[in-house]
Amino acid sequence: MVRIGYTMMTEQAGPRELVEHVVRAEEAGFDFSVTSDHYFPWLSEQGHSPYAWSVLGAAAQATSRIPLMTYVTCPTMRYHPAVVAQKAATMQLLSGGRFRLGLGSGENLNEHVVGGGWPPVDVRHRMLEEAVEIIRALFEGGHVNHRGEHFDVESARLWDLPDQPPPLGIAVSGKRSCALAGRLADLVIATEPKPELLEAFDRHGGEGKPRVGQLPVCHDPDRDAAVKRAHAQFRWFGNGWKVNSELPHPDAFASATQFVRPDDVAASIPCGSDPDDFVEAVRPYAEAGFTEVALVQIGGESQPAFLDWSARTLLLRKAFG
């Protein structure tokens, strides 16, 4: 049975609201939750981008059951990997062992803010691999010294370590990232239901490990209103990650999607209130081999109604039982 998760989308709600939403998601019966980690929203229409790690700490204290996870954190530019290790260990303690650390090679949209340019993808992958090495070393305890191609660590130690470090996930979109994840990750993360991604992950050591997908949805009793909102806030999603990782600013995303029509968005994102449409949108992930799928309800103000509807109608357990 595919486990169904809830996404705290930091780009579309403020910090207090995000915590309120994940509390309601726990009450509604979602199996897990994930949190985006952005400095900018994708589009200005989304209107938010609070600091994800503060939100996660508050969520850990406001909830008691639902697992938490970054989806995903880039541990190479905005954050030094030694700092990511400290944040993740602290989150694992605050949550009582409910945290998973999702990592990725990043997007220019968020990482450009610290300067230094935007490296090509092969360099980003080498940076991610080195960052994972540092994070894992710090999770083991003791002092860590590291002199690498991209990072230095000077006698670092995590003084507050959980008994079990958080599982580490890596986001994939192609052959190189799948090979990296297969070798280094405890779980794999992807936003497209492509079986070839999971097959490549398995070939490089990922067989039997969890695989977590993500799916945008737009619930609304008025389907036309849902389509309009999905187009306004999520028309960027169809660009694909090779494009999305390179664009530097919400204005660039607006320009790149200026010719995307509402019907184009509705063809790829389930809109409205028919649970069968949502079930059918999840099905490709299940058939590809994903063990978990986190839903992204589009629109910050629409979260309470979506969560109430999910508790009454959706939660896909019967459909996938």
GROMACS .gro file of N, CA and C in nm, residues 146-283:
model
  414
  146HIS      N    1   3.808   1.786   0.765
  146HIS     CA    2   3.790   1.751   0.624
  146HIS      C    3   3.852   1.859   0.537
  147ARG      N    4   3.932   1.817   0.441
  147ARG     CA    5   3.984   1.907   0.339
  147ARG      C    6   3.947   1.847   0.205
  148GLY      N    7   3.850   1.906   0.141
  148GLY     CA    8   3.797   1.847   0.019
  148GLY      C    9   3.806   1.940  -0.100
  149GLU      N   10   3.748   1.896  -0.210
  149GLU     CA   11   3.747   1.975  -0.333
  149GLU      C   12   3.664   2.101  -0.314
  150HIS      N   13   3.555   2.090  -0.237
  150HIS     CA   14   3.461   2.202  -0.226
  150HIS      C   15   3.442   2.252  -0.084
  151PHE      N   16   3.471   2.170   0.018
  151PHE     CA   17   3.440   2.207   0.156
  151PHE      C   18   3.557   2.177   0.248
  152ASP      N   19   3.573   2.262   0.348
  152ASP     CA   20   3.664   2.238   0.458
  152ASP      C   21   3.581   2.228   0.586
  153VAL      N   22   3.623   2.139   0.673
  153VAL     CA   23   3.564   2.126   0.806
  153VAL      C   24   3.678   2.123   0.907
  154GLU      N   25   3.671   2.211   1.005
  154GLU     CA   26   3.779   2.226   1.103
  154GLU      C   27   3.732   2.179   1.240
  155SER      N   28   3.772   2.059   1.278
  155SER     CA   29   3.746   2.005   1.412
  155SER      C   30   3.601   2.027   1.455
  156ALA      N   31   3.508   1.979   1.372
  156ALA     CA   32   3.365   1.991   1.403
  156ALA      C   33   3.317   1.868   1.479
  157ARG      N   34   3.220   1.891   1.566
  157ARG     CA   35   3.158   1.781   1.640
  157ARG      C   36   3.014   1.817   1.673
  158LEU      N   37   2.925   1.720   1.663
  158LEU     CA   38   2.787   1.739   1.704
  158LEU      C   39   2.773   1.694   1.849
  159TRP      N   40   2.740   1.788   1.937
  159TRP     CA   41   2.734   1.758   2.080
  159TRP      C   42   2.601   1.696   2.121
  160ASP      N   43   2.498   1.717   2.042
  160ASP     CA   44   2.367   1.657   2.070
  160ASP      C   45   2.329   1.567   1.954
  161LEU      N   46   2.351   1.438   1.974
  161LEU     CA   47   2.325   1.340   1.869
  161LEU      C   48   2.213   1.245   1.912
  162PRO      N   49   2.120   1.214   1.823
  162PRO     CA   50   2.019   1.113   1.855
  162PRO      C   51   2.081   0.973   1.855
  163ASP      N   52   2.013   0.879   1.920
  163ASP     CA   53   2.062   0.742   1.919
  163ASP      C   54   2.069   0.687   1.777
  164GLN      N   55   1.970   0.722   1.696
  164GLN     CA   56   1.968   0.683   1.556
  164GLN      C   57   1.968   0.809   1.470
  165PRO      N   58   2.068   0.829   1.384
  165PRO     CA   59   2.068   0.949   1.299
  165PRO      C   60   1.949   0.946   1.204
  166PRO      N   61   1.906   1.060   1.156
  166PRO     CA   62   1.793   1.061   1.063
  166PRO      C   63   1.830   0.991   0.932
  167PRO      N   64   1.739   0.911   0.877
  167PRO     CA   65   1.764   0.855   0.743
  167PRO      C   66   1.788   0.966   0.642
  168LEU      N   67   1.872   0.938   0.547
  168LEU     CA   68   1.915   1.039   0.450
  168LEU      C   69   1.861   1.003   0.311
  169GLY      N   70   1.783   1.094   0.253
  169GLY     CA   71   1.730   1.075   0.118
  169GLY      C   72   1.799   1.167   0.020
  170ILE      N   73   1.806   1.125  -0.107
  170ILE     CA   74   1.864   1.207  -0.212
  170ILE      C   75   1.766   1.215  -0.328
  171ALA      N   76   1.744   1.337  -0.376
  171ALA     CA   77   1.653   1.361  -0.489
  171ALA      C   78   1.721   1.326  -0.620
  172VAL      N   79   1.646   1.263  -0.711
  172VAL     CA   80   1.701   1.220  -0.839
  172VAL      C   81   1.616   1.270  -0.954
  173SER      N   82   1.683   1.289  -1.068
  173SER     CA   83   1.611   1.326  -1.190
  173SER      C   84   1.675   1.267  -1.315
  174GLY      N   85   1.791   1.201  -1.301
  174GLY     CA   86   1.861   1.144  -1.414
  174GLY      C   87   1.960   1.039  -1.370
  175LYS      N   88   2.038   0.988  -1.465
  175LYS     CA   89   2.127   0.875  -1.438
  175LYS      C   90   2.231   0.906  -1.331
  176ARG      N   91   2.294   1.024  -1.340
  176ARG     CA   92   2.401   1.055  -1.245
  176ARG      C   93   2.349   1.068  -1.102
  177SER      N   94   2.235   1.134  -1.086
  177SER     CA   95   2.181   1.149  -0.951
  177SER      C   96   2.130   1.016  -0.898
  178CYS      N   97   2.077   0.929  -0.985
  178CYS     CA   98   2.032   0.796  -0.941
  178CYS      C   99   2.150   0.713  -0.891
  179ALA      N  100   2.263   0.721  -0.962
  179ALA     CA  101   2.382   0.647  -0.919
  179ALA      C  102   2.432   0.698  -0.784
  180LEU      N  103   2.429   0.830  -0.767
  180LEU     CA  104   2.471   0.890  -0.641
  180LEU      C  105   2.380   0.846  -0.527
  181ALA      N  106   2.248   0.851  -0.552
  181ALA     CA  107   2.152   0.813  -0.448
  181ALA      C  108   2.163   0.665  -0.414
  182GLY      N  109   2.180   0.579  -0.517
  182GLY     CA  110   2.191   0.437  -0.491
  182GLY      C  111   2.307   0.403  -0.401
  183ARG      N  112   2.418   0.475  -0.416
  183ARG     CA  113   2.537   0.448  -0.335
  183ARG      C  114   2.529   0.507  -0.196
  184LEU      N  115   2.466   0.625  -0.182
  184LEU     CA  116   2.482   0.702  -0.060
  184LEU      C  117   2.357   0.721   0.023
  185ALA      N  118   2.239   0.699  -0.033
  185ALA     CA  119   2.115   0.736   0.035
  185ALA      C  120   2.047   0.617   0.102
  186ASP      N  121   1.966   0.648   0.203
  186ASP     CA  122   1.880   0.548   0.268
  186ASP      C  123   1.743   0.540   0.201
  187LEU      N  124   1.711   0.640   0.121
  187LEU     CA  125   1.586   0.644   0.045
  187LEU      C  126   1.604   0.735  -0.073
  188VAL      N  127   1.518   0.722  -0.172
  188VAL     CA  128   1.527   0.804  -0.292
  188VAL      C  129   1.404   0.894  -0.302
  189ILE      N  130   1.424   1.010  -0.362
  189ILE     CA  131   1.321   1.113  -0.374
  189ILE      C  132   1.309   1.152  -0.521
  190ALA      N  133   1.185   1.159  -0.572
  190ALA     CA  134   1.165   1.201  -0.710
  190ALA      C  135   1.029   1.266  -0.724
  191THR      N  136   1.016   1.355  -0.821
  191THR     CA  137   0.889   1.425  -0.842
  191THR      C  138   0.820   1.382  -0.970
  192GLU      N  139   0.874   1.280  -1.036
  192GLU     CA  140   0.812   1.227  -1.156
  192GLU      C  141   0.801   1.075  -1.143
  193PRO      N  142   0.688   1.016  -1.185
  193PRO     CA  143   0.669   0.871  -1.169
  193PRO      C  144   0.735   0.790  -1.279
  194LYS      N  145   0.865   0.806  -1.292
  194LYS     CA  146   0.939   0.738  -1.399
  194LYS      C  147   1.002   0.610  -1.344
  195PRO      N  148   0.958   0.493  -1.392
  195PRO     CA  149   1.018   0.368  -1.343
  195PRO      C  150   1.168   0.361  -1.365
  196GLU      N  151   1.217   0.424  -1.472
  196GLU     CA  152   1.360   0.415  -1.501
  196GLU      C  153   1.446   0.481  -1.393
  197LEU      N  154   1.391   0.579  -1.322
  197LEU     CA  155   1.465   0.640  -1.212
  197LEU      C  156   1.486   0.540  -1.099
  198LEU      N  157   1.380   0.469  -1.064
  198LEU     CA  158   1.390   0.371  -0.957
  198LEU      C  159   1.474   0.251  -0.999
  199GLU      N  160   1.464   0.213  -1.125
  199GLU     CA  161   1.547   0.102  -1.174
  199GLU      C  162   1.695   0.137  -1.166
  200ALA      N  163   1.729   0.260  -1.203
  200ALA     CA  164   1.869   0.303  -1.194
  200ALA      C  165   1.914   0.312  -1.049
  201PHE      N  166   1.827   0.360  -0.963
  201PHE     CA  167   1.856   0.365  -0.819
  201PHE      C  168   1.885   0.224  -0.766
  202ASP      N  169   1.804   0.128  -0.806
  202ASP     CA  170   1.824  -0.010  -0.761
  202ASP      C  171   1.955  -0.068  -0.811
  203ARG      N  172   1.990  -0.038  -0.935
  203ARG     CA  173   2.113  -0.094  -0.992
  203ARG      C  174   2.237  -0.049  -0.917
  204HIS      N  175   2.229   0.067  -0.854
  204HIS     CA  176   2.346   0.123  -0.786
  204HIS      C  177   2.340   0.106  -0.635
  205GLY      N  178   2.254   0.016  -0.588
  205GLY     CA  179   2.252  -0.016  -0.446
  205GLY      C  180   2.127   0.022  -0.372
  206GLY      N  181   2.024   0.070  -0.442
  206GLY     CA  182   1.904   0.118  -0.374
  206GLY      C  183   1.793   0.016  -0.354
  207GLU      N  184   1.814  -0.106  -0.399
  207GLU     CA  185   1.706  -0.205  -0.394
  207GLU      C  186   1.657  -0.226  -0.250
  208GLY      N  187   1.525  -0.223  -0.235
  208GLY     CA  188   1.464  -0.244  -0.105
  208GLY      C  189   1.451  -0.119  -0.020
  209LYS      N  190   1.505  -0.008  -0.063
  209LYS     CA  191   1.499   0.115   0.015
  209LYS      C  192   1.372   0.193  -0.021
  210PRO      N  193   1.319   0.274   0.072
  210PRO     CA  194   1.199   0.353   0.043
  210PRO      C  195   1.221   0.447  -0.074
  211ARG      N  196   1.112   0.478  -0.143
  211ARG     CA  197   1.114   0.571  -0.256
  211ARG      C  198   0.994   0.664  -0.244
  212VAL      N  199   1.023   0.794  -0.237
  212VAL     CA  200   0.923   0.894  -0.201
  212VAL      C  201   0.899   0.988  -0.319
  213GLY      N  202   0.776   0.993  -0.365
  213GLY     CA  203   0.738   1.083  -0.473
  213GLY      C  204   0.656   1.200  -0.421
  214GLN      N  205   0.627   1.292  -0.510
  214GLN     CA  206   0.547   1.410  -0.474
  214GLN      C  207   0.455   1.444  -0.590
  215LEU      N  208   0.334   1.485  -0.556
  215LEU     CA  209   0.231   1.510  -0.657
  215LEU      C  210   0.152   1.636  -0.622
  216PRO      N  211   0.152   1.739  -0.710
  216PRO     CA  212   0.065   1.854  -0.685
  216PRO      C  213  -0.080   1.820  -0.718
  217VAL      N  214  -0.171   1.869  -0.633
  217VAL     CA  215  -0.314   1.853  -0.653
  217VAL      C  216  -0.381   1.985  -0.619
  218CYS      N  217  -0.501   2.003  -0.667
  218CYS     CA  218  -0.573   2.128  -0.637
  218CYS      C  219  -0.718   2.097  -0.609
  219HIS      N  220  -0.748   2.075  -0.483
  219HIS     CA  221  -0.886   2.048  -0.443
  219HIS      C  222  -0.965   2.178  -0.431
  220ASP      N  223  -1.086   2.175  -0.483
  220ASP     CA  224  -1.181   2.284  -0.465
  220ASP      C  225  -1.317   2.233  -0.511
  221PRO      N  226  -1.426   2.262  -0.439
  221PRO     CA  227  -1.558   2.220  -0.486
  221PRO      C  228  -1.592   2.276  -0.623
  222ASP      N  229  -1.534   2.391  -0.655
  222ASP     CA  230  -1.551   2.454  -0.786
  222ASP      C  231  -1.430   2.420  -0.871
  223ARG      N  232  -1.446   2.328  -0.966
  223ARG     CA  233  -1.331   2.283  -1.045
  223ARG      C  234  -1.268   2.398  -1.122
  224ASP      N  235  -1.349   2.489  -1.175
  224ASP     CA  236  -1.293   2.602  -1.250
  224ASP      C  237  -1.203   2.688  -1.161
  225ALA      N  238  -1.246   2.707  -1.037
  225ALA     CA  239  -1.163   2.783  -0.943
  225ALA      C  240  -1.033   2.709  -0.913
  226ALA      N  241  -1.042   2.576  -0.905
  226ALA     CA  242  -0.921   2.496  -0.881
  226ALA      C  243  -0.824   2.508  -0.997
  227VAL      N  244  -0.874   2.501  -1.118
  227VAL     CA  245  -0.788   2.512  -1.236
  227VAL      C  246  -0.723   2.649  -1.241
  228LYS      N  247  -0.801   2.752  -1.212
  228LYS     CA  248  -0.748   2.888  -1.214
  228LYS      C  249  -0.637   2.905  -1.111
  229ARG      N  250  -0.657   2.851  -0.991
  229ARG     CA  251  -0.556   2.863  -0.887
  229ARG      C  252  -0.432   2.782  -0.921
  230ALA      N  253  -0.451   2.662  -0.974
  230ALA     CA  254  -0.336   2.579  -1.012
  230ALA      C  255  -0.253   2.647  -1.120
  231HIS      N  256  -0.321   2.710  -1.215
  231HIS     CA  257  -0.249   2.780  -1.321
  231HIS      C  258  -0.173   2.900  -1.265
  232ALA      N  259  -0.236   2.975  -1.177
  232ALA     CA  260  -0.173   3.095  -1.123
  232ALA      C  261  -0.048   3.062  -1.041
  233GLN      N  262  -0.051   2.951  -0.965
  233GLN     CA  263   0.056   2.924  -0.870
  233GLN      C  264   0.147   2.809  -0.907
  234PHE      N  265   0.107   2.721  -0.999
  234PHE     CA  266   0.186   2.600  -1.023
  234PHE      C  267   0.213   2.573  -1.170
  235ARG      N  268   0.197   2.670  -1.255
  235ARG     CA  269   0.220   2.646  -1.397
  235ARG      C  270   0.368   2.618  -1.428
  236TRP      N  271   0.457   2.652  -1.335
  236TRP     CA  272   0.600   2.625  -1.351
  236TRP      C  273   0.632   2.477  -1.344
  237PHE      N  274   0.545   2.397  -1.283
  237PHE     CA  275   0.578   2.259  -1.250
  237PHE      C  276   0.609   2.177  -1.375
  238GLY      N  277   0.545   2.208  -1.486
  238GLY     CA  278   0.565   2.131  -1.608
  238GLY      C  279   0.694   2.160  -1.682
  239ASN      N  280   0.773   2.255  -1.634
  239ASN     CA  281   0.900   2.286  -1.702
  239ASN      C  282   0.999   2.170  -1.698
  240GLY      N  283   0.991   2.088  -1.593
  240GLY     CA  284   1.091   1.984  -1.573
  240GLY      C  285   1.209   2.039  -1.495
  241TRP      N  286   1.279   1.950  -1.423
  241TRP     CA  287   1.383   1.996  -1.331
  241TRP      C  288   1.507   2.046  -1.402
  242LYS      N  289   1.534   2.003  -1.524
  242LYS     CA  290   1.651   2.056  -1.594
  242LYS      C  291   1.637   2.205  -1.619
  243VAL      N  292   1.513   2.250  -1.636
  243VAL     CA  293   1.486   2.394  -1.651
  243VAL      C  294   1.472   2.460  -1.515
  244ASN      N  295   1.389   2.399  -1.429
  244ASN     CA  296   1.359   2.462  -1.301
  244ASN      C  297   1.481   2.483  -1.213
  245SER      N  298   1.580   2.396  -1.224
  245SER     CA  299   1.698   2.412  -1.140
  245SER      C  300   1.787   2.527  -1.185
  246GLU      N  301   1.768   2.576  -1.305
  246GLU     CA  302   1.857   2.678  -1.359
  246GLU      C  303   1.804   2.821  -1.347
  247LEU      N  304   1.673   2.838  -1.342
  247LEU     CA  305   1.616   2.973  -1.343
  247LEU      C  306   1.642   3.043  -1.210
  248PRO      N  307   1.679   3.174  -1.212
  248PRO     CA  308   1.730   3.238  -1.092
  248PRO      C  309   1.630   3.317  -1.007
  249HIS      N  310   1.507   3.338  -1.056
  249HIS     CA  311   1.419   3.433  -0.988
  249HIS      C  312   1.274   3.404  -1.025
  250PRO      N  313   1.177   3.436  -0.938
  250PRO     CA  314   1.036   3.419  -0.975
  250PRO      C  315   0.998   3.487  -1.106
  251ASP      N  316   1.059   3.599  -1.136
  251ASP     CA  317   1.030   3.666  -1.263
  251ASP      C  318   1.070   3.579  -1.381
  252ALA      N  319   1.179   3.505  -1.366
  252ALA     CA  320   1.222   3.415  -1.474
  252ALA      C  321   1.123   3.301  -1.492
  253PHE      N  322   1.068   3.251  -1.382
  253PHE     CA  323   0.966   3.146  -1.392
  253PHE      C  324   0.839   3.201  -1.456
  254ALA      N  325   0.805   3.325  -1.423
  254ALA     CA  326   0.687   3.386  -1.485
  254ALA      C  327   0.706   3.400  -1.635
  255SER      N  328   0.826   3.443  -1.675
  255SER     CA  329   0.853   3.458  -1.818
  255SER      C  330   0.854   3.324  -1.890
  256ALA      N  331   0.913   3.223  -1.826
  256ALA     CA  332   0.925   3.090  -1.889
  256ALA      C  333   0.790   3.022  -1.903
  257THR      N  334   0.690   3.065  -1.826
  257THR     CA  335   0.559   2.998  -1.828
  257THR      C  336   0.448   3.087  -1.881
  258GLN      N  337   0.485   3.195  -1.947
  258GLN     CA  338   0.383   3.292  -1.989
  258GLN      C  339   0.285   3.236  -2.091
  259PHE      N  340   0.324   3.131  -2.163
  259PHE     CA  341   0.235   3.074  -2.264
  259PHE      C  342   0.167   2.944  -2.219
  260VAL      N  343   0.189   2.906  -2.094
  260VAL     CA  344   0.121   2.788  -2.040
  260VAL      C  345  -0.026   2.823  -2.015
  261ARG      N  346  -0.116   2.741  -2.065
  261ARG     CA  347  -0.259   2.767  -2.053
  261ARG      C  348  -0.318   2.692  -1.933
  262PRO      N  349  -0.429   2.741  -1.880
  262PRO     CA  350  -0.495   2.667  -1.771
  262PRO      C  351  -0.525   2.523  -1.807
  263ASP      N  352  -0.567   2.497  -1.931
  263ASP     CA  353  -0.595   2.359  -1.971
  263ASP      C  354  -0.470   2.272  -1.968
  264ASP      N  355  -0.354   2.332  -1.997
  264ASP     CA  356  -0.228   2.256  -1.990
  264ASP      C  357  -0.200   2.211  -1.847
  265VAL      N  358  -0.226   2.299  -1.752
  265VAL     CA  359  -0.204   2.267  -1.612
  265VAL      C  360  -0.303   2.161  -1.566
  266ALA      N  361  -0.430   2.178  -1.603
  266ALA     CA  362  -0.534   2.083  -1.562
  266ALA      C  363  -0.511   1.944  -1.618
  267ALA      N  364  -0.439   1.934  -1.730
  267ALA     CA  365  -0.411   1.804  -1.789
  267ALA      C  366  -0.311   1.724  -1.707
  268SER      N  367  -0.230   1.791  -1.624
  268SER     CA  368  -0.126   1.721  -1.549
  268SER      C  369  -0.146   1.727  -1.398
  269ILE      N  370  -0.236   1.811  -1.350
  269ILE     CA  371  -0.262   1.825  -1.207
  269ILE      C  372  -0.410   1.800  -1.182
  270PRO      N  373  -0.447   1.703  -1.096
  270PRO     CA  374  -0.589   1.681  -1.069
  270PRO      C  375  -0.651   1.802  -1.000
  271CYS      N  376  -0.762   1.848  -1.052
  271CYS     CA  377  -0.830   1.967  -1.000
  271CYS      C  378  -0.976   1.934  -0.973
  272GLY      N  379  -1.030   1.991  -0.865
  272GLY     CA  380  -1.170   1.971  -0.834
  272GLY      C  381  -1.187   1.894  -0.704
  273SER      N  382  -1.294   1.813  -0.696
  273SER     CA  383  -1.324   1.743  -0.571
  273SER      C  384  -1.366   1.598  -0.594
  274ASP      N  385  -1.336   1.543  -0.712
  274ASP     CA  386  -1.366   1.403  -0.738
  274ASP      C  387  -1.248   1.319  -0.691
  275PRO      N  388  -1.264   1.239  -0.584
  275PRO     CA  389  -1.149   1.163  -0.533
  275PRO      C  390  -1.092   1.066  -0.636
  276ASP      N  391  -1.174   1.021  -0.730
  276ASP     CA  392  -1.123   0.928  -0.832
  276ASP      C  393  -1.013   0.994  -0.915
  277ASP      N  394  -1.025   1.124  -0.940
  277ASP     CA  395  -0.921   1.194  -1.016
  277ASP      C  396  -0.789   1.195  -0.940
  278PHE      N  397  -0.796   1.210  -0.809
  278PHE     CA  398  -0.675   1.212  -0.727
  278PHE      C  399  -0.614   1.072  -0.719
  279VAL      N  400  -0.700   0.972  -0.705
  279VAL     CA  401  -0.652   0.834  -0.703
  279VAL      C  402  -0.578   0.801  -0.832
  280GLU      N  403  -0.638   0.838  -0.944
  280GLU     CA  404  -0.576   0.807  -1.074
  280GLU      C  405  -0.445   0.882  -1.092
  281ALA      N  406  -0.431   0.999  -1.032
  281ALA     CA  407  -0.305   1.073  -1.042
  281ALA      C  408  -0.195   1.007  -0.960
  282VAL      N  409  -0.231   0.943  -0.850
  282VAL     CA  410  -0.133   0.873  -0.767
  282VAL      C  411  -0.093   0.740  -0.829
  283ARG      N  412  -0.184   0.679  -0.905
  283ARG     CA  413  -0.162   0.543  -0.954
  283ARG      C  414  -0.031   0.524  -1.030
   0.00000   0.00000   0.00000
